[in-house]
Amino acid sequence: MAQKGKERSLQKELEPTIDSRYIQQHLANERTYLAWIRTAIAVIGVGFLITNLHFSLKSSFTVAGDVIANMIGALSVIFGIFTILFSTISYFRKLKDINQQTFRASRIPVVILTILLIMVICIFAYYLFSITFN
């Protein structure tokens, strides 16, 4: 009798979970999440690099250059944090949608992140051109 109870509990443990039915999709979702996190870390790092580089060479720059360098640093950190929050929310939403077979690709958050990144890049480009041709 005890043997049958062990067999039933073992069999119950080996039954596939809802997540295991869609293993490839969940693993792809995790890879995408990690790629977003790496992107956020890189953007934050670039912001710190620009700000640090600017203030290391401070003697040759103007007040406007200081403001732009600070703005690049702050926007990079804000963008990185926003990206981390977006990717975490998106990960859990996709996890649920995959299991319920109601997955839809997210468009609006990707457009918003793209616009924010383009803004940071434009400010960075302006900063580079202003110190290059100064």
XYZ file of C-alpha atoms in Angstrom:
134
model
C 0.000 0.000 0.000
C 2.801 2.389 0.873
C 4.472 1.528 -2.425
C 1.379 2.614 -4.408
C 1.297 5.949 -2.552
C 4.966 6.554 -3.442
C 4.300 5.668 -7.083
C 1.357 8.067 -7.259
C 3.323 10.943 -5.711
C 6.263 10.237 -8.041
C 3.931 10.117 -11.015
C 2.359 13.407 -9.935
C 5.803 15.018 -9.711
C 6.662 13.855 -13.227
C 3.509 15.254 -14.824
C 4.338 18.136 -17.115
C 3.627 21.583 -15.752
C 1.966 24.236 -17.872
C 5.356 25.946 -18.293
C 6.975 22.748 -19.581
C 4.527 22.567 -22.480
C 6.080 25.687 -23.954
C 9.704 25.285 -22.922
C 11.225 26.820 -26.051
C 9.014 29.889 -25.838
C 9.820 30.415 -22.150
C 13.535 30.028 -22.764
C 13.338 32.509 -25.651
C 11.447 34.890 -23.358
C 14.244 34.605 -20.776
C 16.930 35.243 -23.401
C 15.054 38.325 -24.563
C 14.759 39.562 -20.991
C 18.487 39.122 -20.413
C 19.260 40.942 -23.674
C 17.159 43.908 -22.499
C 19.011 43.896 -19.156
C 22.399 43.864 -20.925
C 21.233 46.766 -23.090
C 20.141 48.746 -20.040
C 23.479 48.161 -18.315
C 25.365 49.229 -21.463
C 23.327 52.430 -21.816
C 23.879 53.331 -18.163
C 27.590 52.577 -18.554
C 27.874 54.835 -21.601
C 26.176 57.636 -19.670
C 28.662 57.316 -16.826
C 31.553 57.100 -19.284
C 30.553 60.297 -21.084
C 30.037 62.208 -17.855
C 33.304 60.954 -16.380
C 35.244 61.672 -19.569
C 33.800 65.172 -19.777
C 34.712 66.111 -16.233
C 38.166 64.529 -16.555
C 38.892 66.940 -19.418
C 36.929 69.798 -17.829
C 39.437 72.581 -18.404
C 38.581 72.968 -22.090
C 34.766 72.945 -21.937
C 32.043 75.533 -21.429
C 29.132 75.689 -19.007
C 26.841 74.488 -21.830
C 29.101 71.464 -22.262
C 28.830 70.728 -18.549
C 25.030 70.869 -18.743
C 24.935 68.618 -21.801
C 27.310 66.082 -20.213
C 25.195 65.994 -17.064
C 22.045 65.639 -19.171
C 23.542 62.705 -21.088
C 24.500 61.004 -17.831
C 21.096 61.559 -16.228
C 19.111 60.554 -19.327
C 21.215 57.424 -19.748
C 20.534 56.343 -16.178
C 16.817 57.147 -16.491
C 16.625 55.305 -19.813
C 18.456 52.308 -18.333
C 16.126 52.134 -15.332
C 13.089 52.511 -17.588
C 14.416 49.697 -19.782
C 14.891 47.402 -16.780
C 11.359 48.116 -15.553
C 9.892 47.649 -19.030
C 11.726 44.389 -19.625
C 10.718 42.939 -16.247
C 7.043 43.795 -16.738
C 7.192 42.530 -20.307
C 8.836 39.268 -19.226
C 6.083 38.409 -16.744
C 3.323 39.472 -19.126
C 4.771 37.275 -21.878
C 5.165 34.383 -19.434
C 1.447 34.511 -18.673
C 0.472 35.044 -22.319
C 2.573 32.081 -23.498
C 0.913 29.761 -20.988
C -2.550 31.003 -21.914
C -1.708 30.902 -25.635
C -2.745 34.540 -26.008
C 0.668 36.009 -26.807
C 0.763 39.258 -28.764
C 3.932 41.096 -29.669
C 4.397 44.389 -27.826
C 4.679 47.368 -30.140
C 4.038 50.555 -28.173
C 6.672 49.968 -25.430
C 9.273 49.162 -28.085
C 8.441 52.386 -29.945
C 8.682 54.389 -26.705
C 12.065 52.851 -25.829
C 13.287 53.515 -29.372
C 12.280 57.193 -29.205
C 13.970 57.624 -25.818
C 17.162 55.998 -27.061
C 17.187 58.178 -30.180
C 16.836 61.250 -27.945
C 19.825 60.173 -25.839
C 21.858 59.479 -28.999
C 20.970 62.891 -30.478
C 22.063 64.681 -27.302
C 25.249 62.622 -27.287
C 25.918 63.482 -30.954
C 25.328 67.185 -30.267
C 27.743 66.974 -27.352
C 30.413 65.273 -29.468
C 30.072 67.781 -32.301
C 30.154 70.726 -29.892
C 33.432 69.602 -28.298
C 34.969 68.548 -31.604
C 34.370 71.835 -33.394
C 34.901 74.075 -30.371
